[in-house]
CSV table of C-alpha atoms in Angstrom, one decimal:
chain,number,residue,atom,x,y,z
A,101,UNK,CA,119.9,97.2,89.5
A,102,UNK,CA,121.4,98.2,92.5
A,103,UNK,CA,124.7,96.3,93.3
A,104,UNK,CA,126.7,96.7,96.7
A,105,UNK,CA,130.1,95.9,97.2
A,106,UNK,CA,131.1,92.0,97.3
A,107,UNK,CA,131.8,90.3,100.4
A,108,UNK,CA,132.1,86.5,101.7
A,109,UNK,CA,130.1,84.5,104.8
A,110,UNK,CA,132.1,82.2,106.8
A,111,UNK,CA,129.0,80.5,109.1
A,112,UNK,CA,128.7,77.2,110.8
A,113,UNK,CA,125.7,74.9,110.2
A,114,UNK,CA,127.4,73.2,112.8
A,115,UNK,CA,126.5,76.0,115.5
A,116,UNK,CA,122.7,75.9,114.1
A,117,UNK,CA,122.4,72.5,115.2
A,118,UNK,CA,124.1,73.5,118.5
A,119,UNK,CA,120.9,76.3,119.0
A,120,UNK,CA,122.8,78.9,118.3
A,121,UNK,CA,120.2,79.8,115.4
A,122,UNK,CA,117.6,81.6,114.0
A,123,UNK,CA,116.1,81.8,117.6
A,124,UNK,CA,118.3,84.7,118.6
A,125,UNK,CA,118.2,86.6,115.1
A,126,UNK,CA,121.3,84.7,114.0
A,127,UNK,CA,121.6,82.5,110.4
A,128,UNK,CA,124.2,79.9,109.5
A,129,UNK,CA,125.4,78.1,106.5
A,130,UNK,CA,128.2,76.4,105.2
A,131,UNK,CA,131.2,77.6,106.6
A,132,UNK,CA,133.3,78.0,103.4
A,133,UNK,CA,130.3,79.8,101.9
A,134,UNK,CA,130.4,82.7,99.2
A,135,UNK,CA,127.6,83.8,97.9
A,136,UNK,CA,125.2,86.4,96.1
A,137,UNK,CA,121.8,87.1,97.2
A,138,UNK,CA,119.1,89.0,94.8
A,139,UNK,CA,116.4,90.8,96.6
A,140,UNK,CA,113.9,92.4,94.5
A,141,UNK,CA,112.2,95.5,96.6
A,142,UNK,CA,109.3,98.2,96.3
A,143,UNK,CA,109.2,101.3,97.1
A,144,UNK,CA,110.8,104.8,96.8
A,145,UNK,CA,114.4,106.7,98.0
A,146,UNK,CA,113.1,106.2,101.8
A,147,UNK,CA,112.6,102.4,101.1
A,148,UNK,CA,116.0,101.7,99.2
A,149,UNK,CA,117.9,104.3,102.0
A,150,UNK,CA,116.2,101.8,104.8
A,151,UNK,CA,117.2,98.7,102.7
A,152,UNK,CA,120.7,99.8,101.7
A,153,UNK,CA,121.6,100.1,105.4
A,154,UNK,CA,120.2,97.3,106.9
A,155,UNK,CA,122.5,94.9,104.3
A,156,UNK,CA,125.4,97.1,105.4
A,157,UNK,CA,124.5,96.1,109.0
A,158,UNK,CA,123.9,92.6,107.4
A,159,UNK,CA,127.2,92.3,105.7
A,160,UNK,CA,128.9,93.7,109.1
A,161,UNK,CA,128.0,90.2,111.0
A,162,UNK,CA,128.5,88.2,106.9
A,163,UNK,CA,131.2,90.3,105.5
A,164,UNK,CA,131.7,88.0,102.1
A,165,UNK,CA,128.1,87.8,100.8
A,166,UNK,CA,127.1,90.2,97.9
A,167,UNK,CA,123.3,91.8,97.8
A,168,UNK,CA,122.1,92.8,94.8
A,169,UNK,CA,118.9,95.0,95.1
A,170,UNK,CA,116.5,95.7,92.2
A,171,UNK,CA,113.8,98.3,93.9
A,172,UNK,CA,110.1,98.5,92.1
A,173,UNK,CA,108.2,101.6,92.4
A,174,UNK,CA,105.1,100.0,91.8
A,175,UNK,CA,103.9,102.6,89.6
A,176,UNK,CA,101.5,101.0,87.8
A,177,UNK,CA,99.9,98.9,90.4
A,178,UNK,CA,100.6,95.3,91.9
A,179,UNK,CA,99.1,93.5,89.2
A,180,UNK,CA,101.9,94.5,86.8
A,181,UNK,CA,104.0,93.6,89.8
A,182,UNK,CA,102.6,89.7,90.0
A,183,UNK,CA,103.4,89.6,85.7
A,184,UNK,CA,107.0,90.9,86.4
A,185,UNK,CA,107.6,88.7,88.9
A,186,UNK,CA,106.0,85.4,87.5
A,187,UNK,CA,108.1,86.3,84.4
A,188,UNK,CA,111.0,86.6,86.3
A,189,UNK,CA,110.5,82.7,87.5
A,190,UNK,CA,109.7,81.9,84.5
A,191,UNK,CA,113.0,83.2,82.7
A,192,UNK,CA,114.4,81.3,85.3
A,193,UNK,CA,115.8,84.9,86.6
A,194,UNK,CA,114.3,84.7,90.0
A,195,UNK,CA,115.5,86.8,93.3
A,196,UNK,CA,116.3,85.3,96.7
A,197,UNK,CA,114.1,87.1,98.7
A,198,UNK,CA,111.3,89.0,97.6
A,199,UNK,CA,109.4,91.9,99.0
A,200,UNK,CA,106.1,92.5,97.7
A,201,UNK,CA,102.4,93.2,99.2
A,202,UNK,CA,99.5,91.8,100.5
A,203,UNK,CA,97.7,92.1,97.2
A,204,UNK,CA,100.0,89.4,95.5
A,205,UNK,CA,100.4,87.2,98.7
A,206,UNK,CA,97.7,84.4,97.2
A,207,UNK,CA,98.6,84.7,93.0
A,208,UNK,CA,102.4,83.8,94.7
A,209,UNK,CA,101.6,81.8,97.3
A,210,UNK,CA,98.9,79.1,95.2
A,211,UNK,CA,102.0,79.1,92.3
A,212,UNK,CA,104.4,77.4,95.4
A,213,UNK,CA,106.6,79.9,94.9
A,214,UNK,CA,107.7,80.6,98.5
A,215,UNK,CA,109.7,78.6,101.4
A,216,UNK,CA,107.7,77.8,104.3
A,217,UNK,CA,108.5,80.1,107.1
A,218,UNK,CA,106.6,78.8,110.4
A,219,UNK,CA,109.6,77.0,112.1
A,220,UNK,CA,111.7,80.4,111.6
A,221,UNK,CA,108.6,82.8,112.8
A,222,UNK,CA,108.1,80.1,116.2
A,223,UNK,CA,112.4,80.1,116.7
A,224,UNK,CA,112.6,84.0,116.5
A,225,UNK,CA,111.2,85.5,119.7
A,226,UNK,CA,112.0,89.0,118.2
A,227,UNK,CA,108.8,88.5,115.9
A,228,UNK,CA,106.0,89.3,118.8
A,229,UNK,CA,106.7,92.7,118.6
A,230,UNK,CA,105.0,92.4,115.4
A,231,UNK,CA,100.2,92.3,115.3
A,232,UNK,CA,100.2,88.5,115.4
A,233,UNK,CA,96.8,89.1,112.4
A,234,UNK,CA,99.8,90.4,110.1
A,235,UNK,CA,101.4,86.5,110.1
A,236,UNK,CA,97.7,85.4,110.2
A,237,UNK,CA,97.3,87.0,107.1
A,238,UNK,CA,101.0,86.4,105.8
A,239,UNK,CA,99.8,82.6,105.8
A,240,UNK,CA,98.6,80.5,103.0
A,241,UNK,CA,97.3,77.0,103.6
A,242,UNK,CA,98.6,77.0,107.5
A,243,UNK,CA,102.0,78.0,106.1
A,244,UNK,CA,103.5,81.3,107.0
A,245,UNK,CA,105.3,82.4,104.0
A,246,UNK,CA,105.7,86.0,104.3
A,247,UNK,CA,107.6,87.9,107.5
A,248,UNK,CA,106.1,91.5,107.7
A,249,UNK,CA,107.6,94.7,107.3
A,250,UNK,CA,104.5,97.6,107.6
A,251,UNK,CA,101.7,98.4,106.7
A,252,UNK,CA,99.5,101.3,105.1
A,253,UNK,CA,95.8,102.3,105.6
A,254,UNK,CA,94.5,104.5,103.5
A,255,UNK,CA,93.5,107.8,105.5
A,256,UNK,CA,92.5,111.6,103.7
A,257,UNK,CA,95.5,113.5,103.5
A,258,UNK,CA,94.9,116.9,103.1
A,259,UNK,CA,96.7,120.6,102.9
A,260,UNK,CA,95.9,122.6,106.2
A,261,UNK,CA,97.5,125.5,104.3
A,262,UNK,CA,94.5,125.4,102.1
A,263,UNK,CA,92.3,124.9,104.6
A,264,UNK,CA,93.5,128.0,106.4
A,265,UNK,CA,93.2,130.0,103.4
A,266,UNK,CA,89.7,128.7,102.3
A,267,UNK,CA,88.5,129.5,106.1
A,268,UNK,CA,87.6,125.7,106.7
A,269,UNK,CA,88.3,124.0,109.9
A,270,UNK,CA,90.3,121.4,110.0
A,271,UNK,CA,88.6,117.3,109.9
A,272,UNK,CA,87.8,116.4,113.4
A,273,UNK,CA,89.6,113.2,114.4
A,274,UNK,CA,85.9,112.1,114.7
A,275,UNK,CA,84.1,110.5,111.7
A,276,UNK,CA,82.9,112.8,109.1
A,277,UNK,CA,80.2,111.5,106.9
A,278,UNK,CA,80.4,111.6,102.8
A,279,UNK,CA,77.9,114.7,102.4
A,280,UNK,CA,80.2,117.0,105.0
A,281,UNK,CA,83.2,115.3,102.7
A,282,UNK,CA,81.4,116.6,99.6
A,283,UNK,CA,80.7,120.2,101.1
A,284,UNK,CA,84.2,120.9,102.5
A,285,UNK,CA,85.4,119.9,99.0
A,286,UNK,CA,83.7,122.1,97.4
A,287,UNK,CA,84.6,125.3,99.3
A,288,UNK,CA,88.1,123.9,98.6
A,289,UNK,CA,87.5,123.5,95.1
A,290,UNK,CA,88.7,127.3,93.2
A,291,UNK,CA,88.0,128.6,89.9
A,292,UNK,CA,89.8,132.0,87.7
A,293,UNK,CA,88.1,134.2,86.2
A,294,UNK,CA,87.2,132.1,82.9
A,295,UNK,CA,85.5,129.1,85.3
A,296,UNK,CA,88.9,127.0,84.8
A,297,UNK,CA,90.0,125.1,88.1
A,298,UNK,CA,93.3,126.3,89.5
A,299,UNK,CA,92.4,124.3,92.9
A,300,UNK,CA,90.7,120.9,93.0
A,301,UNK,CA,89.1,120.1,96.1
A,302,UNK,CA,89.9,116.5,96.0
A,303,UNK,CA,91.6,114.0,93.8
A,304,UNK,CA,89.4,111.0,93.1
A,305,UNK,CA,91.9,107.7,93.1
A,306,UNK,CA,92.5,106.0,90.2
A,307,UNK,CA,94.0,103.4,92.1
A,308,UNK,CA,92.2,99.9,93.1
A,309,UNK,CA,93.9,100.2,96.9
A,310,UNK,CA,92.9,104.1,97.1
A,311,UNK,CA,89.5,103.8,96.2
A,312,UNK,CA,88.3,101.0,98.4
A,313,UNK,CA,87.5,103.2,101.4
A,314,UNK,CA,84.4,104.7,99.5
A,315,UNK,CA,83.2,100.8,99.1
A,316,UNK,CA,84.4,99.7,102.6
A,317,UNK,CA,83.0,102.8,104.5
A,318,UNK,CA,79.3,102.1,102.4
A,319,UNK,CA,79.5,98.8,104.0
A,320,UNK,CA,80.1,96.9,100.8
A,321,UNK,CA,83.1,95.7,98.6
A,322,UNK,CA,83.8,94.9,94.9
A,323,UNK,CA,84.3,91.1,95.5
A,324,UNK,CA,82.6,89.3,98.2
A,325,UNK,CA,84.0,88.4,101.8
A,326,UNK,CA,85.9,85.8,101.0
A,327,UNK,CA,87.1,86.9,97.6
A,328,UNK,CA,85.5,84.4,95.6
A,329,UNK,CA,83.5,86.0,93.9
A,330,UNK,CA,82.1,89.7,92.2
A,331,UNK,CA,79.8,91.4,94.3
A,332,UNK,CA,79.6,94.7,91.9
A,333,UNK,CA,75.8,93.7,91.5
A,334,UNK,CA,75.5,94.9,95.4
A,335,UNK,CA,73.7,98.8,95.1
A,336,UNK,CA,75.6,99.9,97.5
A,337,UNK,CA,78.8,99.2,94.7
A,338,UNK,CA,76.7,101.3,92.5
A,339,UNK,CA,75.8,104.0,94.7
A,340,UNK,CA,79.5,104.3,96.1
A,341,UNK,CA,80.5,104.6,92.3
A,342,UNK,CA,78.0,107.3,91.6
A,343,UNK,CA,79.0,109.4,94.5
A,344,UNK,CA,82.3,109.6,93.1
A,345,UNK,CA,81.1,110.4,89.7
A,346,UNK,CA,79.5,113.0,91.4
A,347,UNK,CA,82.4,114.5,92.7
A,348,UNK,CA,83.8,115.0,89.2
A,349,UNK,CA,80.8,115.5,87.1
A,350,UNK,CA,78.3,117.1,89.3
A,351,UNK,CA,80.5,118.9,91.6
A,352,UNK,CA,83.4,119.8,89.3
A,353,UNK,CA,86.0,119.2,92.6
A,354,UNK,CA,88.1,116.5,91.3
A,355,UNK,CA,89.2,115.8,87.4
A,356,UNK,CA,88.4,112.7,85.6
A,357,UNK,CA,91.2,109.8,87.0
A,358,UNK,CA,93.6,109.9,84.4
A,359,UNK,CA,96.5,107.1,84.0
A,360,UNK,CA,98.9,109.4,86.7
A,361,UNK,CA,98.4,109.8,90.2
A,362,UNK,CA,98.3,113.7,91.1
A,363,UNK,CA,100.6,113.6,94.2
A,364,UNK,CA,102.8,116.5,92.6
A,365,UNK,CA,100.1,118.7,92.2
A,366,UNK,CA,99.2,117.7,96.1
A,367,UNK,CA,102.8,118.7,97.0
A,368,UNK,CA,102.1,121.9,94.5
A,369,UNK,CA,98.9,123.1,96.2
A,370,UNK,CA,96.7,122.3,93.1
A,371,UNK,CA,94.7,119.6,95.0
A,372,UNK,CA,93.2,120.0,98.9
A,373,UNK,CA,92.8,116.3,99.4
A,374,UNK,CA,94.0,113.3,98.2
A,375,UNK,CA,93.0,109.3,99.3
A,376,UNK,CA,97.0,107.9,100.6
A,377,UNK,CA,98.4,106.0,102.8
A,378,UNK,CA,101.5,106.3,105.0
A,379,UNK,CA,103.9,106.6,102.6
A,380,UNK,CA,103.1,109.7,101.0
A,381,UNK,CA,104.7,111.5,104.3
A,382,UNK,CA,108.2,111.0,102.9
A,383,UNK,CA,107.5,113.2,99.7
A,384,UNK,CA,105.3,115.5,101.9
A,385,UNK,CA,108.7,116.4,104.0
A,386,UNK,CA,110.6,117.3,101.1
A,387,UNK,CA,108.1,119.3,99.7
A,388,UNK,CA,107.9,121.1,103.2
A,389,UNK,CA,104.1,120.4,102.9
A,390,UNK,CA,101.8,121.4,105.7
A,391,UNK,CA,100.1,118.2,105.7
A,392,UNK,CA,97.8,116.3,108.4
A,393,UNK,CA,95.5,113.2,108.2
A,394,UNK,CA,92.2,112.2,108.8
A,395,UNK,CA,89.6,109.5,109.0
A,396,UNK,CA,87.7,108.2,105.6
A,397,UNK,CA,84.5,110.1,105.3
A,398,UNK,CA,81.8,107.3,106.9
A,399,UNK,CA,78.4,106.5,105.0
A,400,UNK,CA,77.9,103.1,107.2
A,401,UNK,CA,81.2,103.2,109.2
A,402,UNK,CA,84.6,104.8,108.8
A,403,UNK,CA,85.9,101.7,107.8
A,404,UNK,CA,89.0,102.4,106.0
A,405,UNK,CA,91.3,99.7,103.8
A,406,UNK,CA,94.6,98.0,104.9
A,407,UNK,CA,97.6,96.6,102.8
A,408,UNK,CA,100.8,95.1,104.1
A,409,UNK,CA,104.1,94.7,103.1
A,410,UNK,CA,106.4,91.3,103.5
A,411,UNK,CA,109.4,89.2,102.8
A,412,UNK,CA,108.8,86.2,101.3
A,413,UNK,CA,112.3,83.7,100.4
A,414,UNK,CA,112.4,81.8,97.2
A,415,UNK,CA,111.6,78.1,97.7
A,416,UNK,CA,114.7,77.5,95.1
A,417,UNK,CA,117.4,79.6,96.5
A,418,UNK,CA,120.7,78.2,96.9
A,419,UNK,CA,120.9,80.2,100.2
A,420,UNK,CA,117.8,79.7,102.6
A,421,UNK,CA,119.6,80.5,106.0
A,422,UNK,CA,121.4,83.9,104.2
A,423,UNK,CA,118.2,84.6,102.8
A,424,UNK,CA,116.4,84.6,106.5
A,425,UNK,CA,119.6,86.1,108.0
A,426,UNK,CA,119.1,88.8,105.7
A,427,UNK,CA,115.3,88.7,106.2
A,428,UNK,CA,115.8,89.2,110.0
A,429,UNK,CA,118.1,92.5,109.6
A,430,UNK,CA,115.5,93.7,107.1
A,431,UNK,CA,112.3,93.8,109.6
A,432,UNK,CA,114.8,94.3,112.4
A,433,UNK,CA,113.8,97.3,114.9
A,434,UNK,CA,116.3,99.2,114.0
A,435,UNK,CA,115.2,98.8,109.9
A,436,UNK,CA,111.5,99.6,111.0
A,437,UNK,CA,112.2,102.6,112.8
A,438,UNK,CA,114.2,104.0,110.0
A,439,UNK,CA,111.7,103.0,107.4
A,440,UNK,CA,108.5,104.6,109.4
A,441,UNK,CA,110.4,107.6,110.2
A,442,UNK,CA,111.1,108.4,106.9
A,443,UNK,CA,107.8,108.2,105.3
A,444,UNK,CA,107.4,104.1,104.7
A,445,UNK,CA,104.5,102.2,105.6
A,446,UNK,CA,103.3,102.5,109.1
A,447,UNK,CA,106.1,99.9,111.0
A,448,UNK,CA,104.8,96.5,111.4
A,449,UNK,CA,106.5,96.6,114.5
A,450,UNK,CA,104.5,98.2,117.4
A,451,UNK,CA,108.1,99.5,118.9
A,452,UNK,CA,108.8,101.3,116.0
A,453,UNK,CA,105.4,103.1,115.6
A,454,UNK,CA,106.1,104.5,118.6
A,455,UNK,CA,108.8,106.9,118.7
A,456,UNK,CA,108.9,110.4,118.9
A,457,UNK,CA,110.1,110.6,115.4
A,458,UNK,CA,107.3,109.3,114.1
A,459,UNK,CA,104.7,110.8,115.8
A,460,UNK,CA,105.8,114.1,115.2
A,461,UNK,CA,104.8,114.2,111.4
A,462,UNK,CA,102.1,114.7,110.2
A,463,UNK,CA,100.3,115.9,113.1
A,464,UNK,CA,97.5,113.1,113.7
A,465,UNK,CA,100.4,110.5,113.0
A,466,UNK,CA,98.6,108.7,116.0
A,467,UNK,CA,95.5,108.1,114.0
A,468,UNK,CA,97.5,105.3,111.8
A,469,UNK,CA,97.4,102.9,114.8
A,470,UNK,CA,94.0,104.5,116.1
A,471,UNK,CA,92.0,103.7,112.9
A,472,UNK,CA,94.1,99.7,112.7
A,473,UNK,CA,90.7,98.2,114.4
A,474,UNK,CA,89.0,99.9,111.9
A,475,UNK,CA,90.4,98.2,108.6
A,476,UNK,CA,89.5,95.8,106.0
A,477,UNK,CA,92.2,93.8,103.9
A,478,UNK,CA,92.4,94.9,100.1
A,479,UNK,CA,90.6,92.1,98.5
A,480,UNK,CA,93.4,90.5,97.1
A,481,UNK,CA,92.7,86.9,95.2
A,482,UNK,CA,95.0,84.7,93.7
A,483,UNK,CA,93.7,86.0,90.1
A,484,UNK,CA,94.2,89.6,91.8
A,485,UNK,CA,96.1,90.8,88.7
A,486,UNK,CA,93.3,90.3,86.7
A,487,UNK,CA,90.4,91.3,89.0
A,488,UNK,CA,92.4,94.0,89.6
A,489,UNK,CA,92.6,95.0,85.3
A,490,UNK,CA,89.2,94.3,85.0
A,491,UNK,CA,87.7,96.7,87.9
A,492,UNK,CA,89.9,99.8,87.2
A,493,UNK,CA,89.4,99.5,83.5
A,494,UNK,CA,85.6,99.7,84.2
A,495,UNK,CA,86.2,102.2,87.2
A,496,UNK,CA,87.8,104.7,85.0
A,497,UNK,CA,85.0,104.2,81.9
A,498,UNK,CA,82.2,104.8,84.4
A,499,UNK,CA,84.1,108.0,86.0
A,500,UNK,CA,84.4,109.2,82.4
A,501,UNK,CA,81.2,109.0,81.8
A,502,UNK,CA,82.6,106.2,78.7
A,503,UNK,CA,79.9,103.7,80.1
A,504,UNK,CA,76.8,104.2,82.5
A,505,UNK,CA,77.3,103.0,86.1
A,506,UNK,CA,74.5,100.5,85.6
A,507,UNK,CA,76.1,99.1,82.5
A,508,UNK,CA,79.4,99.1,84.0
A,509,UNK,CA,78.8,97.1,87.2
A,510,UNK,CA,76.9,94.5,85.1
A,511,UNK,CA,79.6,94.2,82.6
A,512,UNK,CA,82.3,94.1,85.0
A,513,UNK,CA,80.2,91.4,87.3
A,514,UNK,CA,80.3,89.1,84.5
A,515,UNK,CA,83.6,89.4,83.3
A,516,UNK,CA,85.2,89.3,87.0
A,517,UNK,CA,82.8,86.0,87.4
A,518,UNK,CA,84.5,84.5,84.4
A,519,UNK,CA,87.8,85.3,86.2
A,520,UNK,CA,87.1,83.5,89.0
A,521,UNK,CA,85.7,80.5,87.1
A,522,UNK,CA,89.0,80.3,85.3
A,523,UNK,CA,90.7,80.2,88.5
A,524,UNK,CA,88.5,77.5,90.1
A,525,UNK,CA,89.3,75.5,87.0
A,526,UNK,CA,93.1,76.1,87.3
A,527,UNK,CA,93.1,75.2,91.1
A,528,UNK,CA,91.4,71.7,90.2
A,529,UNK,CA,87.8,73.2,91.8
């Protein structure tokens, strides 16, 4: 854990009465007021570097309030995220104000967890610069109860380097279909003299959020529309799945998903292409990579998979206003723009997506916002921990060839239907 240096809040709850509120990106609370506020982030150095300075900026307008930040790589996925968290409440350890991802938003948001935001969202003008879908979707029940920070689509990244070398043009910011996908992977794909890869052409995910694209853009999805339910019996579910088998086992132009994502060997040169979003730019300039983006191969569409980031406050802090004040100065313009430039999600503020800094990197940086009408939520229930254990557990049997594809989407229906039916039962259904 993080912990930055001590400091005290003198504010007025006096003055918030008087308007002088949350309207104009100001918080107030008692005026002999010390506190501490926990916020529990995600992220990498970019994030915490982004985070870090806005509470200096915070603490510059509250100089007696201490932050303590506890920053989650998310390593392992956002299910593990939801257990660490619930734990956390549980243990009676909770954070102030949390950030955390559109795939948790309903597991946190059924449990009660959060403080209803709407009244702070309709006093604070400052949010319309913000897609009014990302609140939309920030809501549960009517209730806002997460403020946005950015968001992430996943998009092909992809080494022009190699493409240079390997004599391949680069992806047309037109749609490319999965067969031309397959083709240029393979030509990126090299072998030694033995037959061993020293190149993959493309990493297939082992991710849930990285591999829906190749459901999305087949015009189907692992659960149904309104995540109810498992729709893995669609064939298009199978046929997405064995195209991606393919890839591996056919093709040889990707290796088996293990439990590690490859981005070093990306940054190394040992893989062409990989399935990312956003935030892989900030490693990507620090490995001096001579990366660009394009559009999700399209079997049915290009249809490509969004996730968003937000702030959500504790519905038992001690401190409610310091937890919005800090809340504003963390999805502040100033926060954004420091947080897209640097290789964070794409800014949830359309202000600070932008700027010359960051369109200059990677090269089709405009296609982030170009693609946004193009984009599908992750399905993200409020048993998303466990749908999300269940599908990549059989995702990664079927890819290594552990269980057939037909075996695999008919055991996984059933046990993803059980989920649910647990669920309906635990929200009185």
């Amino acid at each position: 854990m993080l912990k930055l240096s001590r400091r005290s809040l003198l504010l007025s709850s006096a003055a918030l009465a008087a308007g002088a509120g949350l309207g104009v990106g100001r918080a107030f609370a008692q005026s002999d007021a010390t506190a501490t506020l926990k916020l529990q982030g995600f992220g990498g150095e970019a994030q915490l570097a982004s985070i870090n300075n806005a509470i200096k900026r915070f603490n510059a307008k509250y100089p007696n309030v201490t932050v303590e930040v506890e920053m989650d790589a998310i390593s392992t996925g956002w299910g593990d995220y939801v257990t660490k968290v619930l734990g956390q409440f549980n243990a009676g350890a909770a954070a102030d104000v949390y950030g955390t991802a559109i795939e948790t938003f309903q597991a946190f948001s059924s449990r009660g967890l959060w403080l209803g935001l709407n009244d702070f969202v309709a006093a604070n003008t400052g949010f319309s610069d913000f897609a009014p879908s990302l609140f939309e979707q920030g809501s549960y029940n009517g209730e806002i109860n997460y403020i946005p920070i950015g968001w992430n689509n996943i998009m092909i990244n992809y080494n022009r380097d190699l493409f240079d070398k390997a004599g391949v043009p680069y992806p047309a910011n037109g749609s490319w279909t999965w067969e031309e996908f397959r083709e240029v992977a393979k030509k990126l794909t090299v072998k030694d003299g033995s037959g061993n890869v020293t190149q993959f052409g493309y990493e297939v995910p082992n991710q849930n959020f990285f591999i829906q694209p190749w459901f999305f853009s087949n015009g189907t999805g692992v659960l149904n529309d309104d995540w109810s339910a498992s729709n893995m019996l669609d064939p298009k579910v199978a046929e997405s799945l064995q195209f991606l088998y393919d890839l591996i086992h056919v093709d040889g132009v990707s290796p088996i998903p293990g439990k590690d994502t490859m981005d070093n060997q990306f940054f190394a040169g040992q893989v062409a292409m990989i399935s990312r979003g956003h935030w892989i730019v900030e490693n990507a300039k620090a490995n001096k990579l001579n990366m660009d983006i394009a559009k999700v191969p399209s079997k049915e569409s290009d249809t490509t998979v969004i996730g968003f980031g937000g702030y959500a406050v504790n519905k038992t802090t001690a401190n409610p206003d310091l937890a919005k004040a800090l809340i504003l100065e963390l999805t502040s313009e100033e926060t954004q723009k420091e947080e897209g430039e640097g290789g964070g999600g794409v800014p949830g503020r359309k202000s600070a997506a932008s700027t010359e800094g960051f369109l200059s990197f990677p090269p089709s940086a405009a296609l982030y916002y170009e693609t946004l009408p193009h984009t599908k939520a992750v399905p993200s229930p409020a048993n998303f921990q466990e749908v999300e254990k269940i599908f990549i557990r059989y995702y990664t049997a079927m890819m290594a060839g552990e269980v057939s594809i037909a075996d695999g989407v008919k055991q996984a229906d059933a046990e993803l239907n059980d989920s649910f039916a647990r669920l309906k039962q635990q929200m009185g259904g």
